[in-house]
Amino acid sequence: MKMGKIFSRKSLLRLYAKIVREKADAKYIARGWAIGMFCGCFFPFGIQLLISIPAAFILRGSKIGATLGTLLTNHVTIFFIYPLQCYVGDRLMGGRLSWEQIKEVMANVLEKQSFESLFELGWHLTVAFFIGGAILTAIMTPLTYVGVKNLVIKRRERRRNISTGK
């Protein structure tokens, strides 16, 4: 699938509709999406849903949001996001790996898609992956919560105003 089709106006409108049409409190919906985003940013591809759905039950968030929120990392975006996480984590650890070195090593992980291939990166790059993921998580999770909550509230206010004739 091409990037243009993934981020097309039609696909973004469908995503918007899924967010705002869920029949629940705005905080509940936003909490679920934030849980999904947290898991999508921090945990490796493959175990995100195994963590996000139980977390949504425990933290009382939207299960739909917890599922769809993990899709930040998908078969298209991980080729950029995972190397970026490793690069940022490596820099924060004082490392000197180049972007090209990290992309080359991550290509093996993305090709095999297994935990063994992740740990073959070595201790330094595995830790860098999780540090970079923690930074991405710290940025994206609150943004997702606030953004989704505001989307839902504004959409509901508009619908209320339309139905009352304001």
mmCIF file with all atom_site columns, N, CA, C and O in Angstrom, residues 9-54:
data_model
loop_
_atom_site.group_PDB
_atom_site.id
_atom_site.type_symbol
_atom_site.label_atom_id
_atom_site.label_alt_id
_atom_site.label_comp_id
_atom_site.label_asym_id
_atom_site.label_entity_id
_atom_site.label_seq_id
_atom_site.pdbx_PDB_ins_code
_atom_site.Cartn_x
_atom_site.Cartn_y
_atom_site.Cartn_z
_atom_site.occupancy
_atom_site.B_iso_or_equiv
_atom_site.pdbx_formal_charge
_atom_site.auth_seq_id
_atom_site.auth_comp_id
_atom_site.auth_asym_id
_atom_site.auth_atom_id
_atom_site.pdbx_PDB_model_num
ATOM 1   N N  . ARG A 1 9  ? -7.157  11.706 2.314  1.00 0.00 ? 9  ARG A N  1
ATOM 2   C CA . ARG A 1 9  ? -8.226  12.424 3.000  1.00 0.00 ? 9  ARG A CA 1
ATOM 3   C C  . ARG A 1 9  ? -9.324  11.449 3.423  1.00 0.00 ? 9  ARG A C  1
ATOM 4   O O  . ARG A 1 9  ? -9.852  11.524 4.526  1.00 0.00 ? 9  ARG A O  1
ATOM 5   N N  . LYS A 1 10 ? -9.645  10.515 2.540  1.00 0.00 ? 10 LYS A N  1
ATOM 6   C CA . LYS A 1 10 ? -10.705 9.539  2.820  1.00 0.00 ? 10 LYS A CA 1
ATOM 7   C C  . LYS A 1 10 ? -10.349 8.651  4.019  1.00 0.00 ? 10 LYS A C  1
ATOM 8   O O  . LYS A 1 10 ? -11.173 8.425  4.902  1.00 0.00 ? 10 LYS A O  1
ATOM 9   N N  . SER A 1 11 ? -9.101  8.161  4.061  1.00 0.00 ? 11 SER A N  1
ATOM 10  C CA . SER A 1 11 ? -8.712  7.291  5.173  1.00 0.00 ? 11 SER A CA 1
ATOM 11  C C  . SER A 1 11 ? -8.632  8.068  6.482  1.00 0.00 ? 11 SER A C  1
ATOM 12  O O  . SER A 1 11 ? -8.981  7.545  7.544  1.00 0.00 ? 11 SER A O  1
ATOM 13  N N  . LEU A 1 12 ? -8.194  9.319  6.421  1.00 0.00 ? 12 LEU A N  1
ATOM 14  C CA . LEU A 1 12 ? -8.143  10.129 7.640  1.00 0.00 ? 12 LEU A CA 1
ATOM 15  C C  . LEU A 1 12 ? -9.558  10.459 8.138  1.00 0.00 ? 12 LEU A C  1
ATOM 16  O O  . LEU A 1 12 ? -9.794  10.483 9.343  1.00 0.00 ? 12 LEU A O  1
ATOM 17  N N  . LEU A 1 13 ? -10.493 10.688 7.218  1.00 0.00 ? 13 LEU A N  1
ATOM 18  C CA . LEU A 1 13 ? -11.882 10.929 7.621  1.00 0.00 ? 13 LEU A CA 1
ATOM 19  C C  . LEU A 1 13 ? -12.506 9.691  8.251  1.00 0.00 ? 13 LEU A C  1
ATOM 20  O O  . LEU A 1 13 ? -13.275 9.787  9.213  1.00 0.00 ? 13 LEU A O  1
ATOM 21  N N  . ARG A 1 14 ? -12.162 8.513  7.731  1.00 0.00 ? 14 ARG A N  1
ATOM 22  C CA . ARG A 1 14 ? -12.657 7.264  8.332  1.00 0.00 ? 14 ARG A CA 1
ATOM 23  C C  . ARG A 1 14 ? -12.123 7.100  9.753  1.00 0.00 ? 14 ARG A C  1
ATOM 24  O O  . ARG A 1 14 ? -12.848 6.707  10.671 1.00 0.00 ? 14 ARG A O  1
ATOM 25  N N  . LEU A 1 15 ? -10.840 7.404  9.940  1.00 0.00 ? 15 LEU A N  1
ATOM 26  C CA . LEU A 1 15 ? -10.239 7.315  11.275 1.00 0.00 ? 15 LEU A CA 1
ATOM 27  C C  . LEU A 1 15 ? -10.914 8.304  12.220 1.00 0.00 ? 15 LEU A C  1
ATOM 28  O O  . LEU A 1 15 ? -11.252 7.963  13.353 1.00 0.00 ? 15 LEU A O  1
ATOM 29  N N  . TYR A 1 16 ? -11.114 9.523  11.748 1.00 0.00 ? 16 TYR A N  1
ATOM 30  C CA . TYR A 1 16 ? -11.796 10.550 12.540 1.00 0.00 ? 16 TYR A CA 1
ATOM 31  C C  . TYR A 1 16 ? -13.180 10.057 12.969 1.00 0.00 ? 16 TYR A C  1
ATOM 32  O O  . TYR A 1 16 ? -13.572 10.194 14.125 1.00 0.00 ? 16 TYR A O  1
ATOM 33  N N  . ALA A 1 17 ? -13.907 9.459  12.024 1.00 0.00 ? 17 ALA A N  1
ATOM 34  C CA . ALA A 1 17 ? -15.245 8.961  12.326 1.00 0.00 ? 17 ALA A CA 1
ATOM 35  C C  . ALA A 1 17 ? -15.206 7.874  13.394 1.00 0.00 ? 17 ALA A C  1
ATOM 36  O O  . ALA A 1 17 ? -16.056 7.832  14.285 1.00 0.00 ? 17 ALA A O  1
ATOM 37  N N  . LYS A 1 18 ? -14.217 6.990  13.319 1.00 0.00 ? 18 LYS A N  1
ATOM 38  C CA . LYS A 1 18 ? -14.095 5.928  14.336 1.00 0.00 ? 18 LYS A CA 1
ATOM 39  C C  . LYS A 1 18 ? -13.838 6.519  15.717 1.00 0.00 ? 18 LYS A C  1
ATOM 40  O O  . LYS A 1 18 ? -14.317 6.007  16.720 1.00 0.00 ? 18 LYS A O  1
ATOM 41  N N  . ILE A 1 19 ? -13.066 7.584  15.745 1.00 0.00 ? 19 ILE A N  1
ATOM 42  C CA . ILE A 1 19 ? -12.742 8.213  17.029 1.00 0.00 ? 19 ILE A CA 1
ATOM 43  C C  . ILE A 1 19 ? -13.982 8.869  17.630 1.00 0.00 ? 19 ILE A C  1
ATOM 44  O O  . ILE A 1 19 ? -14.339 8.621  18.778 1.00 0.00 ? 19 ILE A O  1
ATOM 45  N N  . VAL A 1 20 ? -14.636 9.727  16.866 1.00 0.00 ? 20 VAL A N  1
ATOM 46  C CA . VAL A 1 20 ? -15.696 10.565 17.441 1.00 0.00 ? 20 VAL A CA 1
ATOM 47  C C  . VAL A 1 20 ? -17.049 9.876  17.570 1.00 0.00 ? 20 VAL A C  1
ATOM 48  O O  . VAL A 1 20 ? -17.895 10.337 18.321 1.00 0.00 ? 20 VAL A O  1
ATOM 49  N N  . ARG A 1 21 ? -17.268 8.778  16.877 1.00 0.00 ? 21 ARG A N  1
ATOM 50  C CA . ARG A 1 21 ? -18.578 8.121  16.928 1.00 0.00 ? 21 ARG A CA 1
ATOM 51  C C  . ARG A 1 21 ? -18.696 7.069  18.026 1.00 0.00 ? 21 ARG A C  1
ATOM 52  O O  . ARG A 1 21 ? -19.774 6.526  18.243 1.00 0.00 ? 21 ARG A O  1
ATOM 53  N N  . GLU A 1 22 ? -17.622 6.778  18.687 1.00 0.00 ? 22 GLU A N  1
ATOM 54  C CA . GLU A 1 22 ? -17.713 5.790  19.764 1.00 0.00 ? 22 GLU A CA 1
ATOM 55  C C  . GLU A 1 22 ? -18.627 6.333  20.855 1.00 0.00 ? 22 GLU A C  1
ATOM 56  O O  . GLU A 1 22 ? -18.531 7.489  21.256 1.00 0.00 ? 22 GLU A O  1
ATOM 57  N N  . LYS A 1 23 ? -19.518 5.502  21.315 1.00 0.00 ? 23 LYS A N  1
ATOM 58  C CA . LYS A 1 23 ? -20.521 5.907  22.309 1.00 0.00 ? 23 LYS A CA 1
ATOM 59  C C  . LYS A 1 23 ? -19.951 5.748  23.717 1.00 0.00 ? 23 LYS A C  1
ATOM 60  O O  . LYS A 1 23 ? -20.189 4.768  24.393 1.00 0.00 ? 23 LYS A O  1
ATOM 61  N N  . ALA A 1 24 ? -19.178 6.729  24.124 1.00 0.00 ? 24 ALA A N  1
ATOM 62  C CA . ALA A 1 24 ? -18.585 6.693  25.464 1.00 0.00 ? 24 ALA A CA 1
ATOM 63  C C  . ALA A 1 24 ? -18.154 8.110  25.836 1.00 0.00 ? 24 ALA A C  1
ATOM 64  O O  . ALA A 1 24 ? -18.158 9.020  25.002 1.00 0.00 ? 24 ALA A O  1
ATOM 65  N N  . ASP A 1 25 ? -17.752 8.264  27.072 1.00 0.00 ? 25 ASP A N  1
ATOM 66  C CA . ASP A 1 25 ? -17.230 9.526  27.572 1.00 0.00 ? 25 ASP A CA 1
ATOM 67  C C  . ASP A 1 25 ? -15.944 9.891  26.826 1.00 0.00 ? 25 ASP A C  1
ATOM 68  O O  . ASP A 1 25 ? -15.140 9.004  26.491 1.00 0.00 ? 25 ASP A O  1
ATOM 69  N N  . ALA A 1 26 ? -15.730 11.169 26.567 1.00 0.00 ? 26 ALA A N  1
ATOM 70  C CA . ALA A 1 26 ? -14.548 11.631 25.837 1.00 0.00 ? 26 ALA A CA 1
ATOM 71  C C  . ALA A 1 26 ? -13.250 11.209 26.536 1.00 0.00 ? 26 ALA A C  1
ATOM 72  O O  . ALA A 1 26 ? -12.270 10.844 25.875 1.00 0.00 ? 26 ALA A O  1
ATOM 73  N N  . LYS A 1 27 ? -13.231 11.237 27.854 1.00 0.00 ? 27 LYS A N  1
ATOM 74  C CA . LYS A 1 27 ? -12.025 10.840 28.591 1.00 0.00 ? 27 LYS A CA 1
ATOM 75  C C  . LYS A 1 27 ? -11.747 9.351  28.424 1.00 0.00 ? 27 LYS A C  1
ATOM 76  O O  . LYS A 1 27 ? -10.598 8.936  28.305 1.00 0.00 ? 27 LYS A O  1
ATOM 77  N N  . TYR A 1 28 ? -12.792 8.553  28.426 1.00 0.00 ? 28 TYR A N  1
ATOM 78  C CA . TYR A 1 28 ? -12.665 7.102  28.233 1.00 0.00 ? 28 TYR A CA 1
ATOM 79  C C  . TYR A 1 28 ? -12.083 6.800  26.849 1.00 0.00 ? 28 TYR A C  1
ATOM 80  O O  . TYR A 1 28 ? -11.169 5.997  26.706 1.00 0.00 ? 28 TYR A O  1
ATOM 81  N N  . ILE A 1 29 ? -12.611 7.472  25.829 1.00 0.00 ? 29 ILE A N  1
ATOM 82  C CA . ILE A 1 29 ? -12.122 7.278  24.468 1.00 0.00 ? 29 ILE A CA 1
ATOM 83  C C  . ILE A 1 29 ? -10.664 7.718  24.365 1.00 0.00 ? 29 ILE A C  1
ATOM 84  O O  . ILE A 1 29 ? -9.819  6.985  23.835 1.00 0.00 ? 29 ILE A O  1
ATOM 85  N N  . ALA A 1 30 ? -10.364 8.898  24.871 1.00 0.00 ? 30 ALA A N  1
ATOM 86  C CA . ALA A 1 30 ? -8.999  9.429  24.806 1.00 0.00 ? 30 ALA A CA 1
ATOM 87  C C  . ALA A 1 30 ? -8.017  8.547  25.574 1.00 0.00 ? 30 ALA A C  1
ATOM 88  O O  . ALA A 1 30 ? -6.885  8.326  25.128 1.00 0.00 ? 30 ALA A O  1
ATOM 89  N N  . ARG A 1 31 ? -8.449  8.026  26.712 1.00 0.00 ? 31 ARG A N  1
ATOM 90  C CA . ARG A 1 31 ? -7.588  7.142  27.503 1.00 0.00 ? 31 ARG A CA 1
ATOM 91  C C  . ARG A 1 31 ? -7.227  5.890  26.710 1.00 0.00 ? 31 ARG A C  1
ATOM 92  O O  . ARG A 1 31 ? -6.075  5.458  26.675 1.00 0.00 ? 31 ARG A O  1
ATOM 93  N N  . GLY A 1 32 ? -8.200  5.319  26.025 1.00 0.00 ? 32 GLY A N  1
ATOM 94  C CA . GLY A 1 32 ? -7.937  4.139  25.206 1.00 0.00 ? 32 GLY A CA 1
ATOM 95  C C  . GLY A 1 32 ? -6.951  4.429  24.090 1.00 0.00 ? 32 GLY A C  1
ATOM 96  O O  . GLY A 1 32 ? -6.020  3.648  23.843 1.00 0.00 ? 32 GLY A O  1
ATOM 97  N N  . TRP A 1 33 ? -7.135  5.539  23.397 1.00 0.00 ? 33 TRP A N  1
ATOM 98  C CA . TRP A 1 33 ? -6.211  5.908  22.314 1.00 0.00 ? 33 TRP A CA 1
ATOM 99  C C  . TRP A 1 33 ? -4.812  6.182  22.862 1.00 0.00 ? 33 TRP A C  1
ATOM 100 O O  . TRP A 1 33 ? -3.817  5.817  22.237 1.00 0.00 ? 33 TRP A O  1
ATOM 101 N N  . ALA A 1 34 ? -4.732  6.816  24.015 1.00 0.00 ? 34 ALA A N  1
ATOM 102 C CA . ALA A 1 34 ? -3.418  7.079  24.627 1.00 0.00 ? 34 ALA A CA 1
ATOM 103 C C  . ALA A 1 34 ? -2.734  5.767  25.025 1.00 0.00 ? 34 ALA A C  1
ATOM 104 O O  . ALA A 1 34 ? -1.519  5.621  24.850 1.00 0.00 ? 34 ALA A O  1
ATOM 105 N N  . ILE A 1 35 ? -3.501  4.816  25.523 1.00 0.00 ? 35 ILE A N  1
ATOM 106 C CA . ILE A 1 35 ? -2.941  3.494  25.861 1.00 0.00 ? 35 ILE A CA 1
ATOM 107 C C  . ILE A 1 35 ? -2.399  2.836  24.597 1.00 0.00 ? 35 ILE A C  1
ATOM 108 O O  . ILE A 1 35 ? -1.290  2.299  24.582 1.00 0.00 ? 35 ILE A O  1
ATOM 109 N N  . GLY A 1 36 ? -3.178  2.872  23.531 1.00 0.00 ? 36 GLY A N  1
ATOM 110 C CA . GLY A 1 36 ? -2.733  2.299  22.263 1.00 0.00 ? 36 GLY A CA 1
ATOM 111 C C  . GLY A 1 36 ? -1.477  2.980  21.736 1.00 0.00 ? 36 GLY A C  1
ATOM 112 O O  . GLY A 1 36 ? -0.549  2.326  21.256 1.00 0.00 ? 36 GLY A O  1
ATOM 113 N N  . MET A 1 37 ? -1.438  4.306  21.835 1.00 0.00 ? 37 MET A N  1
ATOM 114 C CA . MET A 1 37 ? -0.267  5.047  21.371 1.00 0.00 ? 37 MET A CA 1
ATOM 115 C C  . MET A 1 37 ? 0.950   4.700  22.225 1.00 0.00 ? 37 MET A C  1
ATOM 116 O O  . MET A 1 37 ? 2.046   4.508  21.703 1.00 0.00 ? 37 MET A O  1
ATOM 117 N N  . PHE A 1 38 ? 0.759   4.610  23.549 1.00 0.00 ? 38 PHE A N  1
ATOM 118 C CA . PHE A 1 38 ? 1.850   4.238  24.435 1.00 0.00 ? 38 PHE A CA 1
ATOM 119 C C  . PHE A 1 38 ? 2.438   2.891  24.017 1.00 0.00 ? 38 PHE A C  1
ATOM 120 O O  . PHE A 1 38 ? 3.645   2.749  23.846 1.00 0.00 ? 38 PHE A O  1
ATOM 121 N N  . CYS A 1 39 ? 1.572   1.918  23.836 1.00 0.00 ? 39 CYS A N  1
ATOM 122 C CA . CYS A 1 39 ? 2.035   0.575  23.462 1.00 0.00 ? 39 CYS A CA 1
ATOM 123 C C  . CYS A 1 39 ? 2.639   0.557  22.062 1.00 0.00 ? 39 CYS A C  1
ATOM 124 O O  . CYS A 1 39 ? 3.619   -0.138 21.814 1.00 0.00 ? 39 CYS A O  1
ATOM 125 N N  . GLY A 1 40 ? 2.060   1.326  21.156 1.00 0.00 ? 40 GLY A N  1
ATOM 126 C CA . GLY A 1 40 ? 2.572   1.389  19.791 1.00 0.00 ? 40 GLY A CA 1
ATOM 127 C C  . GLY A 1 40 ? 3.941   2.028  19.696 1.00 0.00 ? 40 GLY A C  1
ATOM 128 O O  . GLY A 1 40 ? 4.736   1.689  18.825 1.00 0.00 ? 40 GLY A O  1
ATOM 129 N N  . CYS A 1 41 ? 4.221   2.956  20.590 1.00 0.00 ? 41 CYS A N  1
ATOM 130 C CA . CYS A 1 41 ? 5.518   3.646  20.574 1.00 0.00 ? 41 CYS A CA 1
ATOM 131 C C  . CYS A 1 41 ? 6.586   2.900  21.360 1.00 0.00 ? 41 CYS A C  1
ATOM 132 O O  . CYS A 1 41 ? 7.759   2.923  20.987 1.00 0.00 ? 41 CYS A O  1
ATOM 133 N N  . PHE A 1 42 ? 6.203   2.275  22.445 1.00 0.00 ? 42 PHE A N  1
ATOM 134 C CA . PHE A 1 42 ? 7.219   1.726  23.353 1.00 0.00 ? 42 PHE A CA 1
ATOM 135 C C  . PHE A 1 42 ? 7.549   0.258  23.098 1.00 0.00 ? 42 PHE A C  1
ATOM 136 O O  . PHE A 1 42 ? 8.711   -0.135 23.151 1.00 0.00 ? 42 PHE A O  1
ATOM 137 N N  . PHE A 1 43 ? 6.550   -0.550 22.815 1.00 0.00 ? 43 PHE A N  1
ATOM 138 C CA . PHE A 1 43 ? 6.781   -1.987 22.694 1.00 0.00 ? 43 PHE A CA 1
ATOM 139 C C  . PHE A 1 43 ? 7.042   -2.382 21.248 1.00 0.00 ? 43 PHE A C  1
ATOM 140 O O  . PHE A 1 43 ? 6.498   -1.779 20.333 1.00 0.00 ? 43 PHE A O  1
ATOM 141 N N  . PRO A 1 44 ? 7.843   -3.413 21.045 1.00 0.00 ? 44 PRO A N  1
ATOM 142 C CA . PRO A 1 44 ? 8.119   -3.869 19.673 1.00 0.00 ? 44 PRO A CA 1
ATOM 143 C C  . PRO A 1 44 ? 6.864   -4.394 18.978 1.00 0.00 ? 44 PRO A C  1
ATOM 144 O O  . PRO A 1 44 ? 5.944   -4.908 19.616 1.00 0.00 ? 44 PRO A O  1
ATOM 145 N N  . PHE A 1 45 ? 6.864   -4.227 17.692 1.00 0.00 ? 45 PHE A N  1
ATOM 146 C CA . PHE A 1 45 ? 5.795   -4.699 16.816 1.00 0.00 ? 45 PHE A CA 1
ATOM 147 C C  . PHE A 1 45 ? 5.553   -6.182 17.111 1.00 0.00 ? 45 PHE A C  1
ATOM 148 O O  . PHE A 1 45 ? 6.474   -6.959 17.180 1.00 0.00 ? 45 PHE A O  1
ATOM 149 N N  . GLY A 1 46 ? 4.321   -6.563 17.304 1.00 0.00 ? 46 GLY A N  1
ATOM 150 C CA . GLY A 1 46 ? 4.005   -7.965 17.554 1.00 0.00 ? 46 GLY A CA 1
ATOM 151 C C  . GLY A 1 46 ? 3.453   -8.221 18.937 1.00 0.00 ? 46 GLY A C  1
ATOM 152 O O  . GLY A 1 46 ? 2.646   -9.134 19.112 1.00 0.00 ? 46 GLY A O  1
ATOM 153 N N  . ILE A 1 47 ? 3.868   -7.437 19.925 1.00 0.00 ? 47 ILE A N  1
ATOM 154 C CA . ILE A 1 47 ? 3.326   -7.633 21.272 1.00 0.00 ? 47 ILE A CA 1
ATOM 155 C C  . ILE A 1 47 ? 2.483   -6.450 21.726 1.00 0.00 ? 47 ILE A C  1
ATOM 156 O O  . ILE A 1 47 ? 1.945   -6.454 22.828 1.00 0.00 ? 47 ILE A O  1
ATOM 157 N N  . GLN A 1 48 ? 2.343   -5.460 20.860 1.00 0.00 ? 48 GLN A N  1
ATOM 158 C CA . GLN A 1 48 ? 1.619   -4.249 21.238 1.00 0.00 ? 48 GLN A CA 1
ATOM 159 C C  . GLN A 1 48 ? 0.171   -4.532 21.628 1.00 0.00 ? 48 GLN A C  1
ATOM 160 O O  . GLN A 1 48 ? -0.293  -4.055 22.669 1.00 0.00 ? 48 GLN A O  1
ATOM 161 N N  . LEU A 1 49 ? -0.532  -5.302 20.833 1.00 0.00 ? 49 LEU A N  1
ATOM 162 C CA . LEU A 1 49 ? -1.934  -5.610 21.147 1.00 0.00 ? 49 LEU A CA 1
ATOM 163 C C  . LEU A 1 49 ? -2.066  -6.494 22.379 1.00 0.00 ? 49 LEU A C  1
ATOM 164 O O  . LEU A 1 49 ? -3.041  -6.379 23.128 1.00 0.00 ? 49 LEU A O  1
ATOM 165 N N  . LEU A 1 50 ? -1.080  -7.361 22.577 1.00 0.00 ? 50 LEU A N  1
ATOM 166 C CA . LEU A 1 50 ? -1.109  -8.230 23.752 1.00 0.00 ? 50 LEU A CA 1
ATOM 167 C C  . LEU A 1 50 ? -1.025  -7.424 25.047 1.00 0.00 ? 50 LEU A C  1
ATOM 168 O O  . LEU A 1 50 ? -1.441  -7.889 26.112 1.00 0.00 ? 50 LEU A O  1
ATOM 169 N N  . ILE A 1 51 ? -0.481  -6.230 24.947 1.00 0.00 ? 51 ILE A N  1
ATOM 170 C CA . ILE A 1 51 ? -0.352  -5.368 26.119 1.00 0.00 ? 51 ILE A CA 1
ATOM 171 C C  . ILE A 1 51 ? -1.449  -4.304 26.148 1.00 0.00 ? 51 ILE A C  1
ATOM 172 O O  . ILE A 1 51 ? -2.021  -4.024 27.197 1.00 0.00 ? 51 ILE A O  1
ATOM 173 N N  . SER A 1 52 ? -1.762  -3.713 24.987 1.00 0.00 ? 52 SER A N  1
ATOM 174 C CA . SER A 1 52 ? -2.696  -2.579 24.964 1.00 0.00 ? 52 SER A CA 1
ATOM 175 C C  . SER A 1 52 ? -4.128  -2.969 25.343 1.00 0.00 ? 52 SER A C  1
ATOM 176 O O  . SER A 1 52 ? -4.799  -2.211 26.053 1.00 0.00 ? 52 SER A O  1
ATOM 177 N N  . ILE A 1 53 ? -4.601  -4.113 24.908 1.00 0.00 ? 53 ILE A N  1
ATOM 178 C CA . ILE A 1 53 ? -5.993  -4.474 25.198 1.00 0.00 ? 53 ILE A CA 1
ATOM 179 C C  . ILE A 1 53 ? -6.188  -4.790 26.688 1.00 0.00 ? 53 ILE A C  1
ATOM 180 O O  . ILE A 1 53 ? -7.096  -4.237 27.306 1.00 0.00 ? 53 ILE A O  1
ATOM 181 N N  . PRO A 1 54 ? -5.347  -5.639 27.298 1.00 0.00 ? 54 PRO A N  1
ATOM 182 C CA . PRO A 1 54 ? -5.504  -5.819 28.753 1.00 0.00 ? 54 PRO A CA 1
ATOM 183 C C  . PRO A 1 54 ? -5.318  -4.513 29.534 1.00 0.00 ? 54 PRO A C  1
ATOM 184 O O  . PRO A 1 54 ? -6.033  -4.268 30.509 1.00 0.00 ? 54 PRO A O  1
#
